[in-house]
Amino acid sequence: MAVSLQKGQKISLSKEAGGDLTQVKLGLGWDVFQGQQEKKGGFLGKLFGGGSGGDSIDLDASCIMFDSNKQAVDAIWFSQLKSKDGSIVHTGDNRTGDGDGDDEVINVDLSKVPANVVSLVFTVNSFTGQTFETVENAFCRLVNASNNAEVARYNLSAQGGHTAMIMAKIYRHNNEWKMHAIGEIASGRTFHDLMPAITPHA
């Protein structure tokens, strides 16, 4: 049974998964409403508005790797789908968002994350600049990739005039990996724009 997280809550991944957890998927999802037409959100990171031409919204998920000095070591996003060390892989930019299920997935091999990396911060932003006023039912969830069991889910209200959200982070603490539900709003078209807001959470 997945843990339902509240904003600010922190959990131990190994305890919640019932043992060592090395291969994980980080999911970000939401529903997008265009007028009266609803498009149903997927498991991770990317949903675009429905069938009225220019009304689409391009949402992107990113992961930024930080060291102990809160310095960015690497970033995984639609222009770089794999970390330089190979431990994190983005499945790619999906511009349709059609149907239910996974729209974008960020896979993380925790056993291969370099020792100098202490936190992974996950964000989502509107590349096309539309605000989250058309976004509802936002969530973030962590899945054990070995058996596809959901370990933790974080539901949050994302509607508003912002264009990005800092969703969650996975971080090292006392030789184990933990997850922190962040859920802070921000503004920016890519993670580069968000760095001043992301860094304090690293």
mmCIF file with all atom_site columns, C-alpha atoms in Angstrom:
data_model
loop_
_atom_site.group_PDB
_atom_site.id
_atom_site.type_symbol
_atom_site.label_atom_id
_atom_site.label_alt_id
_atom_site.label_comp_id
_atom_site.label_asym_id
_atom_site.label_entity_id
_atom_site.label_seq_id
_atom_site.pdbx_PDB_ins_code
_atom_site.Cartn_x
_atom_site.Cartn_y
_atom_site.Cartn_z
_atom_site.occupancy
_atom_site.B_iso_or_equiv
_atom_site.pdbx_formal_charge
_atom_site.auth_seq_id
_atom_site.auth_comp_id
_atom_site.auth_asym_id
_atom_site.auth_atom_id
_atom_site.pdbx_PDB_model_num
ATOM 1   C CA . MET A 1 1   ? 0.000   0.000  0.000   1.00 0.00 ? 1   MET A CA 1
ATOM 2   C CA . ALA A 1 2   ? 1.503   3.303  -1.102  1.00 0.00 ? 2   ALA A CA 1
ATOM 3   C CA . VAL A 1 3   ? 2.036   6.045  1.436   1.00 0.00 ? 3   VAL A CA 1
ATOM 4   C CA . SER A 1 4   ? -0.053  9.158  0.815   1.00 0.00 ? 4   SER A CA 1
ATOM 5   C CA . LEU A 1 5   ? 2.282   12.072 1.509   1.00 0.00 ? 5   LEU A CA 1
ATOM 6   C CA . GLN A 1 6   ? 1.434   15.524 2.789   1.00 0.00 ? 6   GLN A CA 1
ATOM 7   C CA . LYS A 1 7   ? 3.349   18.643 1.755   1.00 0.00 ? 7   LYS A CA 1
ATOM 8   C CA . GLY A 1 8   ? 6.671   18.756 3.588   1.00 0.00 ? 8   GLY A CA 1
ATOM 9   C CA . GLN A 1 9   ? 6.537   15.093 4.644   1.00 0.00 ? 9   GLN A CA 1
ATOM 10  C CA . LYS A 1 10  ? 9.650   12.921 4.378   1.00 0.00 ? 10  LYS A CA 1
ATOM 11  C CA . ILE A 1 11  ? 9.813   9.123  4.161   1.00 0.00 ? 11  ILE A CA 1
ATOM 12  C CA . SER A 1 12  ? 12.447  6.389  3.950   1.00 0.00 ? 12  SER A CA 1
ATOM 13  C CA . LEU A 1 13  ? 12.205  4.645  0.590   1.00 0.00 ? 13  LEU A CA 1
ATOM 14  C CA . SER A 1 14  ? 13.603  1.324  1.790   1.00 0.00 ? 14  SER A CA 1
ATOM 15  C CA . LYS A 1 15  ? 11.213  1.157  4.752   1.00 0.00 ? 15  LYS A CA 1
ATOM 16  C CA . GLU A 1 16  ? 8.169   1.957  2.647   1.00 0.00 ? 16  GLU A CA 1
ATOM 17  C CA . ALA A 1 17  ? 9.230   -0.490 -0.082  1.00 0.00 ? 17  ALA A CA 1
ATOM 18  C CA . GLY A 1 18  ? 9.895   -3.252 2.438   1.00 0.00 ? 18  GLY A CA 1
ATOM 19  C CA . GLY A 1 19  ? 13.555  -3.651 1.522   1.00 0.00 ? 19  GLY A CA 1
ATOM 20  C CA . ASP A 1 20  ? 16.342  -2.261 -0.625  1.00 0.00 ? 20  ASP A CA 1
ATOM 21  C CA . LEU A 1 21  ? 15.059  -0.041 -3.394  1.00 0.00 ? 21  LEU A CA 1
ATOM 22  C CA . THR A 1 22  ? 17.448  0.715  -6.257  1.00 0.00 ? 22  THR A CA 1
ATOM 23  C CA . GLN A 1 23  ? 15.420  0.953  -9.487  1.00 0.00 ? 23  GLN A CA 1
ATOM 24  C CA . VAL A 1 24  ? 12.670  3.572  -9.233  1.00 0.00 ? 24  VAL A CA 1
ATOM 25  C CA . LYS A 1 25  ? 10.405  5.590  -11.491 1.00 0.00 ? 25  LYS A CA 1
ATOM 26  C CA . LEU A 1 26  ? 9.386   9.102  -10.520 1.00 0.00 ? 26  LEU A CA 1
ATOM 27  C CA . GLY A 1 27  ? 5.950   10.051 -11.792 1.00 0.00 ? 27  GLY A CA 1
ATOM 28  C CA . LEU A 1 28  ? 4.416   13.501 -12.170 1.00 0.00 ? 28  LEU A CA 1
ATOM 29  C CA . GLY A 1 29  ? 0.874   13.778 -13.478 1.00 0.00 ? 29  GLY A CA 1
ATOM 30  C CA . TRP A 1 30  ? -2.225  15.968 -13.656 1.00 0.00 ? 30  TRP A CA 1
ATOM 31  C CA . ASP A 1 31  ? -5.419  16.636 -15.540 1.00 0.00 ? 31  ASP A CA 1
ATOM 32  C CA . VAL A 1 32  ? -5.594  19.467 -18.035 1.00 0.00 ? 32  VAL A CA 1
ATOM 33  C CA . PHE A 1 33  ? -8.862  21.232 -18.704 1.00 0.00 ? 33  PHE A CA 1
ATOM 34  C CA . GLN A 1 34  ? -9.436  23.186 -21.916 1.00 0.00 ? 34  GLN A CA 1
ATOM 35  C CA . GLY A 1 35  ? -12.790 24.937 -21.615 1.00 0.00 ? 35  GLY A CA 1
ATOM 36  C CA . GLN A 1 36  ? -15.398 22.240 -21.183 1.00 0.00 ? 36  GLN A CA 1
ATOM 37  C CA . GLN A 1 37  ? -13.158 19.521 -22.590 1.00 0.00 ? 37  GLN A CA 1
ATOM 38  C CA . GLU A 1 38  ? -11.079 17.468 -20.179 1.00 0.00 ? 38  GLU A CA 1
ATOM 39  C CA . LYS A 1 39  ? -7.999  15.480 -21.096 1.00 0.00 ? 39  LYS A CA 1
ATOM 40  C CA . LYS A 1 40  ? -7.128  12.849 -18.551 1.00 0.00 ? 40  LYS A CA 1
ATOM 41  C CA . GLY A 1 41  ? -3.664  12.997 -17.016 1.00 0.00 ? 41  GLY A CA 1
ATOM 42  C CA . GLY A 1 42  ? -0.984  10.340 -17.176 1.00 0.00 ? 42  GLY A CA 1
ATOM 43  C CA . PHE A 1 43  ? 1.338   8.832  -14.599 1.00 0.00 ? 43  PHE A CA 1
ATOM 44  C CA . LEU A 1 44  ? 4.202   11.163 -15.236 1.00 0.00 ? 44  LEU A CA 1
ATOM 45  C CA . GLY A 1 45  ? 5.080   14.513 -16.273 1.00 0.00 ? 45  GLY A CA 1
ATOM 46  C CA . LYS A 1 46  ? 3.397   15.506 -19.474 1.00 0.00 ? 46  LYS A CA 1
ATOM 47  C CA . LEU A 1 47  ? -0.073  16.472 -20.432 1.00 0.00 ? 47  LEU A CA 1
ATOM 48  C CA . PHE A 1 48  ? -1.270  18.625 -23.212 1.00 0.00 ? 48  PHE A CA 1
ATOM 49  C CA . GLY A 1 49  ? -4.618  20.196 -23.821 1.00 0.00 ? 49  GLY A CA 1
ATOM 50  C CA . GLY A 1 50  ? -7.296  18.775 -26.023 1.00 0.00 ? 50  GLY A CA 1
ATOM 51  C CA . GLY A 1 51  ? -8.658  19.050 -29.457 1.00 0.00 ? 51  GLY A CA 1
ATOM 52  C CA . SER A 1 52  ? -8.892  22.733 -30.170 1.00 0.00 ? 52  SER A CA 1
ATOM 53  C CA . GLY A 1 53  ? -5.694  23.466 -32.027 1.00 0.00 ? 53  GLY A CA 1
ATOM 54  C CA . GLY A 1 54  ? -3.728  26.241 -30.344 1.00 0.00 ? 54  GLY A CA 1
ATOM 55  C CA . ASP A 1 55  ? -5.144  25.458 -26.906 1.00 0.00 ? 55  ASP A CA 1
ATOM 56  C CA . SER A 1 56  ? -2.508  22.784 -26.191 1.00 0.00 ? 56  SER A CA 1
ATOM 57  C CA . ILE A 1 57  ? -0.138  23.096 -23.255 1.00 0.00 ? 57  ILE A CA 1
ATOM 58  C CA . ASP A 1 58  ? 3.358   21.599 -23.280 1.00 0.00 ? 58  ASP A CA 1
ATOM 59  C CA . LEU A 1 59  ? 4.358   20.458 -19.786 1.00 0.00 ? 59  LEU A CA 1
ATOM 60  C CA . ASP A 1 60  ? 7.825   19.064 -19.146 1.00 0.00 ? 60  ASP A CA 1
ATOM 61  C CA . ALA A 1 61  ? 9.333   17.047 -16.302 1.00 0.00 ? 61  ALA A CA 1
ATOM 62  C CA . SER A 1 62  ? 12.963  17.556 -15.288 1.00 0.00 ? 62  SER A CA 1
ATOM 63  C CA . CYS A 1 63  ? 15.389  16.165 -12.689 1.00 0.00 ? 63  CYS A CA 1
ATOM 64  C CA . ILE A 1 64  ? 18.319  18.190 -11.335 1.00 0.00 ? 64  ILE A CA 1
ATOM 65  C CA . MET A 1 65  ? 21.181  16.471 -9.497  1.00 0.00 ? 65  MET A CA 1
ATOM 66  C CA . PHE A 1 66  ? 22.826  18.397 -6.637  1.00 0.00 ? 66  PHE A CA 1
ATOM 67  C CA . ASP A 1 67  ? 25.958  17.919 -4.539  1.00 0.00 ? 67  ASP A CA 1
ATOM 68  C CA . SER A 1 68  ? 26.333  18.678 -0.821  1.00 0.00 ? 68  SER A CA 1
ATOM 69  C CA . ASN A 1 69  ? 27.101  22.340 -1.573  1.00 0.00 ? 69  ASN A CA 1
ATOM 70  C CA . LYS A 1 70  ? 23.757  22.764 -3.368  1.00 0.00 ? 70  LYS A CA 1
ATOM 71  C CA . GLN A 1 71  ? 25.599  23.009 -6.672  1.00 0.00 ? 71  GLN A CA 1
ATOM 72  C CA . ALA A 1 72  ? 23.910  21.476 -9.707  1.00 0.00 ? 72  ALA A CA 1
ATOM 73  C CA . VAL A 1 73  ? 25.940  18.536 -10.998 1.00 0.00 ? 73  VAL A CA 1
ATOM 74  C CA . ASP A 1 74  ? 23.746  17.537 -13.942 1.00 0.00 ? 74  ASP A CA 1
ATOM 75  C CA . ALA A 1 75  ? 20.210  17.921 -15.279 1.00 0.00 ? 75  ALA A CA 1
ATOM 76  C CA . ILE A 1 76  ? 17.914  15.516 -17.083 1.00 0.00 ? 76  ILE A CA 1
ATOM 77  C CA . TRP A 1 77  ? 15.229  17.125 -19.249 1.00 0.00 ? 77  TRP A CA 1
ATOM 78  C CA . PHE A 1 78  ? 13.833  17.006 -22.773 1.00 0.00 ? 78  PHE A CA 1
ATOM 79  C CA . SER A 1 79  ? 17.093  18.315 -24.289 1.00 0.00 ? 79  SER A CA 1
ATOM 80  C CA . GLN A 1 80  ? 19.272  15.857 -22.324 1.00 0.00 ? 80  GLN A CA 1
ATOM 81  C CA . LEU A 1 81  ? 17.433  12.608 -21.727 1.00 0.00 ? 81  LEU A CA 1
ATOM 82  C CA . LYS A 1 82  ? 20.227  10.815 -19.848 1.00 0.00 ? 82  LYS A CA 1
ATOM 83  C CA . SER A 1 83  ? 22.524  11.907 -17.025 1.00 0.00 ? 83  SER A CA 1
ATOM 84  C CA . LYS A 1 84  ? 26.225  11.956 -17.872 1.00 0.00 ? 84  LYS A CA 1
ATOM 85  C CA . ASP A 1 85  ? 26.823  9.085  -15.425 1.00 0.00 ? 85  ASP A CA 1
ATOM 86  C CA . GLY A 1 86  ? 23.931  7.043  -16.848 1.00 0.00 ? 86  GLY A CA 1
ATOM 87  C CA . SER A 1 87  ? 22.053  6.658  -13.557 1.00 0.00 ? 87  SER A CA 1
ATOM 88  C CA . ILE A 1 88  ? 18.978  8.676  -14.625 1.00 0.00 ? 88  ILE A CA 1
ATOM 89  C CA . VAL A 1 89  ? 17.090  8.289  -17.910 1.00 0.00 ? 89  VAL A CA 1
ATOM 90  C CA . HIS A 1 90  ? 14.159  10.375 -19.164 1.00 0.00 ? 90  HIS A CA 1
ATOM 91  C CA . THR A 1 91  ? 11.936  8.390  -21.542 1.00 0.00 ? 91  THR A CA 1
ATOM 92  C CA . GLY A 1 92  ? 11.483  11.369 -23.842 1.00 0.00 ? 92  GLY A CA 1
ATOM 93  C CA . ASP A 1 93  ? 9.324   14.321 -24.744 1.00 0.00 ? 93  ASP A CA 1
ATOM 94  C CA . ASN A 1 94  ? 5.709   13.337 -25.393 1.00 0.00 ? 94  ASN A CA 1
ATOM 95  C CA . ARG A 1 95  ? 3.715   16.015 -27.168 1.00 0.00 ? 95  ARG A CA 1
ATOM 96  C CA . THR A 1 96  ? 0.352   14.277 -27.482 1.00 0.00 ? 96  THR A CA 1
ATOM 97  C CA . GLY A 1 97  ? -0.620  13.225 -23.962 1.00 0.00 ? 97  GLY A CA 1
ATOM 98  C CA . ASP A 1 98  ? -3.278  11.007 -25.526 1.00 0.00 ? 98  ASP A CA 1
ATOM 99  C CA . GLY A 1 99  ? -5.041  8.539  -23.270 1.00 0.00 ? 99  GLY A CA 1
ATOM 100 C CA . ASP A 1 100 ? -4.279  7.358  -19.775 1.00 0.00 ? 100 ASP A CA 1
ATOM 101 C CA . GLY A 1 101 ? -1.050  5.800  -18.563 1.00 0.00 ? 101 GLY A CA 1
ATOM 102 C CA . ASP A 1 102 ? 2.538   6.996  -18.717 1.00 0.00 ? 102 ASP A CA 1
ATOM 103 C CA . ASP A 1 103 ? 3.111   10.172 -20.702 1.00 0.00 ? 103 ASP A CA 1
ATOM 104 C CA . GLU A 1 104 ? 6.703   10.691 -19.556 1.00 0.00 ? 104 GLU A CA 1
ATOM 105 C CA . VAL A 1 105 ? 8.781   8.643  -17.131 1.00 0.00 ? 105 VAL A CA 1
ATOM 106 C CA . ILE A 1 106 ? 12.068  9.442  -15.384 1.00 0.00 ? 106 ILE A CA 1
ATOM 107 C CA . ASN A 1 107 ? 13.875  6.238  -14.418 1.00 0.00 ? 107 ASN A CA 1
ATOM 108 C CA . VAL A 1 108 ? 16.452  6.368  -11.622 1.00 0.00 ? 108 VAL A CA 1
ATOM 109 C CA . ASP A 1 109 ? 19.012  3.716  -10.686 1.00 0.00 ? 109 ASP A CA 1
ATOM 110 C CA . LEU A 1 110 ? 19.854  4.796  -7.142  1.00 0.00 ? 110 LEU A CA 1
ATOM 111 C CA . SER A 1 111 ? 22.737  2.324  -6.968  1.00 0.00 ? 111 SER A CA 1
ATOM 112 C CA . LYS A 1 112 ? 24.497  4.161  -9.811  1.00 0.00 ? 112 LYS A CA 1
ATOM 113 C CA . VAL A 1 113 ? 23.974  7.747  -8.632  1.00 0.00 ? 113 VAL A CA 1
ATOM 114 C CA . PRO A 1 114 ? 27.510  9.124  -7.988  1.00 0.00 ? 114 PRO A CA 1
ATOM 115 C CA . ALA A 1 115 ? 28.535  9.435  -4.344  1.00 0.00 ? 115 ALA A CA 1
ATOM 116 C CA . ASN A 1 116 ? 28.948  13.214 -4.627  1.00 0.00 ? 116 ASN A CA 1
ATOM 117 C CA . VAL A 1 117 ? 25.259  13.599 -5.591  1.00 0.00 ? 117 VAL A CA 1
ATOM 118 C CA . VAL A 1 118 ? 23.129  13.990 -2.466  1.00 0.00 ? 118 VAL A CA 1
ATOM 119 C CA . SER A 1 119 ? 19.763  15.023 -3.882  1.00 0.00 ? 119 SER A CA 1
ATOM 120 C CA . LEU A 1 120 ? 17.598  14.732 -6.993  1.00 0.00 ? 120 LEU A CA 1
ATOM 121 C CA . VAL A 1 121 ? 14.975  17.462 -7.373  1.00 0.00 ? 121 VAL A CA 1
ATOM 122 C CA . PHE A 1 122 ? 12.031  16.856 -9.708  1.00 0.00 ? 122 PHE A CA 1
ATOM 123 C CA . THR A 1 123 ? 10.176  19.730 -11.357 1.00 0.00 ? 123 THR A CA 1
ATOM 124 C CA . VAL A 1 124 ? 7.505   20.300 -13.980 1.00 0.00 ? 124 VAL A CA 1
ATOM 125 C CA . ASN A 1 125 ? 7.098   23.412 -16.078 1.00 0.00 ? 125 ASN A CA 1
ATOM 126 C CA . SER A 1 126 ? 4.983   24.812 -18.909 1.00 0.00 ? 126 SER A CA 1
ATOM 127 C CA . PHE A 1 127 ? 7.349   25.188 -21.851 1.00 0.00 ? 127 PHE A CA 1
ATOM 128 C CA . THR A 1 128 ? 4.736   27.068 -23.876 1.00 0.00 ? 128 THR A CA 1
ATOM 129 C CA . GLY A 1 129 ? 4.139   29.524 -21.045 1.00 0.00 ? 129 GLY A CA 1
ATOM 130 C CA . GLN A 1 130 ? 0.513   28.765 -20.217 1.00 0.00 ? 130 GLN A CA 1
ATOM 131 C CA . THR A 1 131 ? -0.254  28.894 -16.513 1.00 0.00 ? 131 THR A CA 1
ATOM 132 C CA . PHE A 1 132 ? -1.453  26.114 -14.248 1.00 0.00 ? 132 PHE A CA 1
ATOM 133 C CA . GLU A 1 133 ? -4.932  27.653 -14.174 1.00 0.00 ? 133 GLU A CA 1
ATOM 134 C CA . THR A 1 134 ? -5.864  24.882 -16.625 1.00 0.00 ? 134 THR A CA 1
ATOM 135 C CA . VAL A 1 135 ? -4.193  22.159 -14.525 1.00 0.00 ? 135 VAL A CA 1
ATOM 136 C CA . GLU A 1 136 ? -5.960  20.155 -11.829 1.00 0.00 ? 136 GLU A CA 1
ATOM 137 C CA . ASN A 1 137 ? -5.402  17.040 -9.729  1.00 0.00 ? 137 ASN A CA 1
ATOM 138 C CA . ALA A 1 138 ? -1.622  17.260 -9.841  1.00 0.00 ? 138 ALA A CA 1
ATOM 139 C CA . PHE A 1 139 ? 0.283   14.391 -8.258  1.00 0.00 ? 139 PHE A CA 1
ATOM 140 C CA . CYS A 1 140 ? 3.745   12.993 -7.828  1.00 0.00 ? 140 CYS A CA 1
ATOM 141 C CA . ARG A 1 141 ? 4.385   9.300  -7.218  1.00 0.00 ? 141 ARG A CA 1
ATOM 142 C CA . LEU A 1 142 ? 7.331   6.980  -6.752  1.00 0.00 ? 142 LEU A CA 1
ATOM 143 C CA . VAL A 1 143 ? 7.207   3.475  -8.195  1.00 0.00 ? 143 VAL A CA 1
ATOM 144 C CA . ASN A 1 144 ? 9.438   0.460  -7.495  1.00 0.00 ? 144 ASN A CA 1
ATOM 145 C CA . ALA A 1 145 ? 10.595  -0.368 -11.031 1.00 0.00 ? 145 ALA A CA 1
ATOM 146 C CA . SER A 1 146 ? 11.327  -3.996 -10.141 1.00 0.00 ? 146 SER A CA 1
ATOM 147 C CA . ASN A 1 147 ? 7.652   -4.841 -9.558  1.00 0.00 ? 147 ASN A CA 1
ATOM 148 C CA . ASN A 1 148 ? 5.811   -1.629 -10.592 1.00 0.00 ? 148 ASN A CA 1
ATOM 149 C CA . ALA A 1 149 ? 4.451   -1.259 -7.058  1.00 0.00 ? 149 ALA A CA 1
ATOM 150 C CA . GLU A 1 150 ? 3.640   2.306  -6.037  1.00 0.00 ? 150 GLU A CA 1
ATOM 151 C CA . VAL A 1 151 ? 5.724   3.240  -2.994  1.00 0.00 ? 151 VAL A CA 1
ATOM 152 C CA . ALA A 1 152 ? 4.492   6.767  -2.327  1.00 0.00 ? 152 ALA A CA 1
ATOM 153 C CA . ARG A 1 153 ? 2.057   9.280  -3.797  1.00 0.00 ? 153 ARG A CA 1
ATOM 154 C CA . TYR A 1 154 ? 1.775   12.989 -3.210  1.00 0.00 ? 154 TYR A CA 1
ATOM 155 C CA . ASN A 1 155 ? -1.445  14.706 -4.291  1.00 0.00 ? 155 ASN A CA 1
ATOM 156 C CA . LEU A 1 156 ? -1.550  18.478 -4.450  1.00 0.00 ? 156 LEU A CA 1
ATOM 157 C CA . SER A 1 157 ? -3.577  21.310 -5.839  1.00 0.00 ? 157 SER A CA 1
ATOM 158 C CA . ALA A 1 158 ? -1.615  22.995 -8.604  1.00 0.00 ? 158 ALA A CA 1
ATOM 159 C CA . GLN A 1 159 ? -4.064  25.502 -10.046 1.00 0.00 ? 159 GLN A CA 1
ATOM 160 C CA . GLY A 1 160 ? -2.959  29.126 -10.255 1.00 0.00 ? 160 GLY A CA 1
ATOM 161 C CA . GLY A 1 161 ? -1.099  31.734 -12.253 1.00 0.00 ? 161 GLY A CA 1
ATOM 162 C CA . HIS A 1 162 ? 2.301   29.996 -11.996 1.00 0.00 ? 162 HIS A CA 1
ATOM 163 C CA . THR A 1 163 ? 3.980   28.142 -14.860 1.00 0.00 ? 163 THR A CA 1
ATOM 164 C CA . ALA A 1 164 ? 6.014   25.575 -12.902 1.00 0.00 ? 164 ALA A CA 1
ATOM 165 C CA . MET A 1 165 ? 6.117   23.434 -9.763  1.00 0.00 ? 165 MET A CA 1
ATOM 166 C CA . ILE A 1 166 ? 8.947   22.028 -7.677  1.00 0.00 ? 166 ILE A CA 1
ATOM 167 C CA . MET A 1 167 ? 7.296   18.695 -6.915  1.00 0.00 ? 167 MET A CA 1
ATOM 168 C CA . ALA A 1 168 ? 9.592   16.506 -4.816  1.00 0.00 ? 168 ALA A CA 1
ATOM 169 C CA . LYS A 1 169 ? 13.126  15.370 -4.162  1.00 0.00 ? 169 LYS A CA 1
ATOM 170 C CA . ILE A 1 170 ? 14.905  12.099 -3.446  1.00 0.00 ? 170 ILE A CA 1
ATOM 171 C CA . TYR A 1 171 ? 17.920  12.555 -1.193  1.00 0.00 ? 171 TYR A CA 1
ATOM 172 C CA . ARG A 1 172 ? 20.556  10.716 0.833   1.00 0.00 ? 172 ARG A CA 1
ATOM 173 C CA . HIS A 1 173 ? 20.318  10.765 4.617   1.00 0.00 ? 173 HIS A CA 1
ATOM 174 C CA . ASN A 1 174 ? 22.275  8.518  7.005   1.00 0.00 ? 174 ASN A CA 1
ATOM 175 C CA . ASN A 1 175 ? 23.257  6.133  4.201   1.00 0.00 ? 175 ASN A CA 1
ATOM 176 C CA . GLU A 1 176 ? 19.725  5.673  2.904   1.00 0.00 ? 176 GLU A CA 1
ATOM 177 C CA . TRP A 1 177 ? 17.504  7.306  0.308   1.00 0.00 ? 177 TRP A CA 1
ATOM 178 C CA . LYS A 1 178 ? 14.484  9.331  1.372   1.00 0.00 ? 178 LYS A CA 1
ATOM 179 C CA . MET A 1 179 ? 11.736  11.235 -0.427  1.00 0.00 ? 179 MET A CA 1
ATOM 180 C CA . HIS A 1 180 ? 10.551  14.750 0.434   1.00 0.00 ? 180 HIS A CA 1
ATOM 181 C CA . ALA A 1 181 ? 7.222   16.081 -0.855  1.00 0.00 ? 181 ALA A CA 1
ATOM 182 C CA . ILE A 1 182 ? 7.891   19.742 -1.744  1.00 0.00 ? 182 ILE A CA 1
ATOM 183 C CA . GLY A 1 183 ? 4.990   21.065 -3.832  1.00 0.00 ? 183 GLY A CA 1
ATOM 184 C CA . GLU A 1 184 ? 6.167   24.658 -4.231  1.00 0.00 ? 184 GLU A CA 1
ATOM 185 C CA . ILE A 1 185 ? 4.971   26.837 -7.104  1.00 0.00 ? 185 ILE A CA 1
ATOM 186 C CA . ALA A 1 186 ? 7.398   28.711 -9.359  1.00 0.00 ? 186 ALA A CA 1
ATOM 187 C CA . SER A 1 187 ? 7.585   30.337 -12.781 1.00 0.00 ? 187 SER A CA 1
ATOM 188 C CA . GLY A 1 188 ? 9.702   29.468 -15.806 1.00 0.00 ? 188 GLY A CA 1
ATOM 189 C CA . ARG A 1 189 ? 9.659   27.753 -19.202 1.00 0.00 ? 189 ARG A CA 1
ATOM 190 C CA . THR A 1 190 ? 12.560  25.373 -18.431 1.00 0.00 ? 190 THR A CA 1
ATOM 191 C CA . PHE A 1 191 ? 14.411  24.226 -15.324 1.00 0.00 ? 191 PHE A CA 1
ATOM 192 C CA . HIS A 1 192 ? 17.084  26.884 -16.027 1.00 0.00 ? 192 HIS A CA 1
ATOM 193 C CA . ASP A 1 193 ? 14.530  29.588 -15.177 1.00 0.00 ? 193 ASP A CA 1
ATOM 194 C CA . LEU A 1 194 ? 13.620  27.758 -11.964 1.00 0.00 ? 194 LEU A CA 1
ATOM 195 C CA . MET A 1 195 ? 17.100  27.356 -10.491 1.00 0.00 ? 195 MET A CA 1
ATOM 196 C CA . PRO A 1 196 ? 16.837  30.247 -7.982  1.00 0.00 ? 196 PRO A CA 1
ATOM 197 C CA . ALA A 1 197 ? 13.660  28.620 -6.637  1.00 0.00 ? 197 ALA A CA 1
ATOM 198 C CA . ILE A 1 198 ? 14.937  25.028 -6.846  1.00 0.00 ? 198 ILE A CA 1
ATOM 199 C CA . THR A 1 199 ? 18.326  25.465 -5.156  1.00 0.00 ? 199 THR A CA 1
ATOM 200 C CA . PRO A 1 200 ? 17.021  26.178 -1.602  1.00 0.00 ? 200 PRO A CA 1
ATOM 201 C CA . HIS A 1 201 ? 15.261  22.787 -1.722  1.00 0.00 ? 201 HIS A CA 1
ATOM 202 C CA . ALA A 1 202 ? 18.323  20.851 -2.906  1.00 0.00 ? 202 ALA A CA 1
#
